[in-house]
Structures are given as structure tokens and as C-alpha cells.
CSV table of C-alpha atoms in Angstrom, one decimal:
chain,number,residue,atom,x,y,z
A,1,UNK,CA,98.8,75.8,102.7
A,2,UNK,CA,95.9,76.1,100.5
A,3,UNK,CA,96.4,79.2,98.3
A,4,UNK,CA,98.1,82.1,98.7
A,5,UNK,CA,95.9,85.8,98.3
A,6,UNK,CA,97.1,89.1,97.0
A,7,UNK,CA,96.7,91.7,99.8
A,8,UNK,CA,95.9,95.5,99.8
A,9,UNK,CA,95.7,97.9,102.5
A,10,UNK,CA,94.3,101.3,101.7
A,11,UNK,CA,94.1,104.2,104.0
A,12,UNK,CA,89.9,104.8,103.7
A,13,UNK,CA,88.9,104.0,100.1
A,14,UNK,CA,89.2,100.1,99.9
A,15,UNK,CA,85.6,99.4,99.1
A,16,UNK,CA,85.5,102.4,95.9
A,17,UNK,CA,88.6,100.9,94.6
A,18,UNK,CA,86.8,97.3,94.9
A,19,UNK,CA,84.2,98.7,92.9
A,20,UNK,CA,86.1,100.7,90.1
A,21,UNK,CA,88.2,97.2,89.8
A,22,UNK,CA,85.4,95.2,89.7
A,23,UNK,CA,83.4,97.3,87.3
A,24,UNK,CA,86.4,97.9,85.0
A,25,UNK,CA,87.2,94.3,84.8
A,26,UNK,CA,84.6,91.5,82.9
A,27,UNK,CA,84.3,88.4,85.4
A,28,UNK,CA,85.0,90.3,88.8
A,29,UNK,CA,82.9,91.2,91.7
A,30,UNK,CA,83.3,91.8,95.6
A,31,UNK,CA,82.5,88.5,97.5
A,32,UNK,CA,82.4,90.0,101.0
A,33,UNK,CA,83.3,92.9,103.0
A,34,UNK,CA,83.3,93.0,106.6
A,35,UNK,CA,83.1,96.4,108.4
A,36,UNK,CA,84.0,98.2,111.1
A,37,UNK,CA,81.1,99.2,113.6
A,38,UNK,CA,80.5,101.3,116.6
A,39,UNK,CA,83.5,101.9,118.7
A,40,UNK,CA,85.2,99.6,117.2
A,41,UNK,CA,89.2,100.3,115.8
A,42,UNK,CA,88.5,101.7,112.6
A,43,UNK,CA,86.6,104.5,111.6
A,44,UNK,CA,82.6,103.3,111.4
A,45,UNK,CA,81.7,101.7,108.7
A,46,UNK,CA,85.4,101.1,106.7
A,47,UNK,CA,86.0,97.9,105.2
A,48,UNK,CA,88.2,95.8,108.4
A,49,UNK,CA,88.4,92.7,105.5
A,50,UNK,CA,87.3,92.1,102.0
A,51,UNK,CA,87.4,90.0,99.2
A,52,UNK,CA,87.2,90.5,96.0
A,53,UNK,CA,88.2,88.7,92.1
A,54,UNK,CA,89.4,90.0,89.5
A,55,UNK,CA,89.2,87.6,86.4
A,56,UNK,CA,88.6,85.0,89.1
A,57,UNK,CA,92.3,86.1,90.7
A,58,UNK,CA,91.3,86.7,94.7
A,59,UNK,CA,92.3,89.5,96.2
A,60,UNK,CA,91.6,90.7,100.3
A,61,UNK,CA,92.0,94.5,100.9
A,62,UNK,CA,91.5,96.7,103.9
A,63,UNK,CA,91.0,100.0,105.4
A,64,UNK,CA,93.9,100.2,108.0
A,65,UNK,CA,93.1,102.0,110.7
A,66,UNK,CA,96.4,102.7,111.3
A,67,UNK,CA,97.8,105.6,109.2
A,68,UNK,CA,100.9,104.5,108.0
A,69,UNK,CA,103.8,106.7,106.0
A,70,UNK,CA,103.7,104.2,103.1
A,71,UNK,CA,101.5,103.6,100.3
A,72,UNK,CA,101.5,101.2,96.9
A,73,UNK,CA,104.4,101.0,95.1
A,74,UNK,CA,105.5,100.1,91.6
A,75,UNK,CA,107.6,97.2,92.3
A,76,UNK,CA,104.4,94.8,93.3
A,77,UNK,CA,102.2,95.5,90.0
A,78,UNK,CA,99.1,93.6,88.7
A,79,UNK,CA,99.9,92.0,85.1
A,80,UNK,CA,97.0,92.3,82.5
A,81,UNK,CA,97.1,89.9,79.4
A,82,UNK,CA,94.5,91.9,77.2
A,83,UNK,CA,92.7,89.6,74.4
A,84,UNK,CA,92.2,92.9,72.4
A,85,UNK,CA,93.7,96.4,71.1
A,86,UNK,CA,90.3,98.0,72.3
A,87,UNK,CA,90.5,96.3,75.4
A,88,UNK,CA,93.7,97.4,76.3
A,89,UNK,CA,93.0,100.6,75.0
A,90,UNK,CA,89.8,101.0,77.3
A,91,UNK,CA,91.3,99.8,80.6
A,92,UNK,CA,94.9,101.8,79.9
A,93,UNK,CA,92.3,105.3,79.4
A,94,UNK,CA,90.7,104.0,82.6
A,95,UNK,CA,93.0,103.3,85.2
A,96,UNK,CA,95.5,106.3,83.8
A,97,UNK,CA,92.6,108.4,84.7
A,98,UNK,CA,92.9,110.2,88.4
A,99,UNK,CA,96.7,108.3,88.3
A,100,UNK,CA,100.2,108.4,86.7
A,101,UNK,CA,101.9,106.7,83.8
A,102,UNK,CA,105.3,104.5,84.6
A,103,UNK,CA,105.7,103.8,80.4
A,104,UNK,CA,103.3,104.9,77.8
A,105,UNK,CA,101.1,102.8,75.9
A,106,UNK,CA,103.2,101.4,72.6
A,107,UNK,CA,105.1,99.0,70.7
A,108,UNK,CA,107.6,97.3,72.4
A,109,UNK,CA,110.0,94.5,71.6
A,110,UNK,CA,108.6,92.4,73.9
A,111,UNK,CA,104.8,93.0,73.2
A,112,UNK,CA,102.7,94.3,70.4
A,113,UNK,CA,101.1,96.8,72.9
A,114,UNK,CA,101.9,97.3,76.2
A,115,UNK,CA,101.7,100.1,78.9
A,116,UNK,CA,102.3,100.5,82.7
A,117,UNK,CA,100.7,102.7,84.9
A,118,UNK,CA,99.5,103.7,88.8
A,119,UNK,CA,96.1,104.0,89.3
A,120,UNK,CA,94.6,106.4,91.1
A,121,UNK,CA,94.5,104.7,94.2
A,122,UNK,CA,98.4,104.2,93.8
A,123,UNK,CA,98.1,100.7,92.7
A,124,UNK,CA,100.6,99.7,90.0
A,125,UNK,CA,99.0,97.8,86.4
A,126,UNK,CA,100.9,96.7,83.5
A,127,UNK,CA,99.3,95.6,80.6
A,128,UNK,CA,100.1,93.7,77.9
A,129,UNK,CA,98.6,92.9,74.3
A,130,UNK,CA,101.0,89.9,73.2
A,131,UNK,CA,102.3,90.0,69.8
């Protein structure tokens, strides 16, 4: 085994949420997406495999061309250290835009600032400013 890569399937919008992760996160960026063609299984021109870092974290994703009754839920999340209050602050706005917070941004007894939400794609973030 040589590493072991985060995985998520979307339902159509893989390749926007690559690039609203990638653009909301310094030191990311898409490294290759495959796509579907002509009369192939997924819809022309959907994202069959991609990769993509966030903070140099891999990640693959896909548009399944299956539609399935499930989606993202909050019990698989994506941990954020922040470095900053205005960095935390800034990505919290973002990815609570379009999405739903699971606990509001505050003090808590385990971290000077912390927050956890679901993005507007439905994938789950907690971030934490560490006392």
C-alpha cells in the first residue's frame, strides 16, 4: 500500500466543488480530471475521476453516473487547523454560504475558535483555531 486517498462522489458538480475548494484554500489546485465522452456511462463531459489537494492533502472525486439515494454526511468531516482568527473567520463565511451550520463559530473548551459546518455541496468542515 502506498497511500491511502480521501474519496468523493458527487452527483454532477464534482469539478465546481474542486474549484471553490481549491480557490478557497492557499496551496491547492486540481491535478487532473478525466471525463466522460460521447456515449460513454456518464453524462458527456462529467468528471469519471479527478484529483485534487487541498493544503497538499490528495483528494479523488467523481461524478457518479449512478444516482444514488445518499449524499455526504456529517460523520466523515474535513478538519481545518486555521493559523489565524481572520482565516478562520473567512473560510467559516465561505463554506457556510449556500450550506448549513452543525455548531456555530465560538469559544469552546477545547479550542479558542472553532466552528463546524456543511458546505453547500453537503460536505462536512470543522475548523479549528487552537488556543
Amino acid at each position: 500500500m502506498t497511500k491511502v486517498t480521501p474519496f468523493l462522489m458527487f452527483q454532477g458538480n464534482a469539478e465546481e466543488a474542486m474549484n471553490y475548494y481549491t480557490s478557497l484554500l492557499e496551496d491547492s489546485e486540481i491535478t487532473s480530471i478525466t471525463r466522460y465522452g460521447a456515449n460513454e456511462a456518464g453524462a458527456e463531459g462529467s468528471v469519471m475521476k479527478a484529483t485534487f489537494t487541498l493544503k497538499g492533502q490528495e483528494f479523488m472525486c467523481i461524478d457518479s453516473n449512478i444516482k444514488h439515494e445518499f449524499t455526504f454526511t456529517p460523520s466523515f468531516s474535513l478538519f481545518i487547523t486555521c493559523d489565524t482568527e481572520e482565516e478562520i473567520d473567512r473560510i467559516y463565511e465561505s463554506l457556510t454560504d449556500g450550506g448549513g451550520v452543525l455548531m456555530p463559530l465560538a469559544d469552546y473548551s477545547f479550542s479558542k475558535k472553532f466552528g463546524w459546518v456543511a458546505d453547500k455541496f453537503g460536505v462536512s468542515w470543522q475548523l479549528t483555531l487552537p488556543k
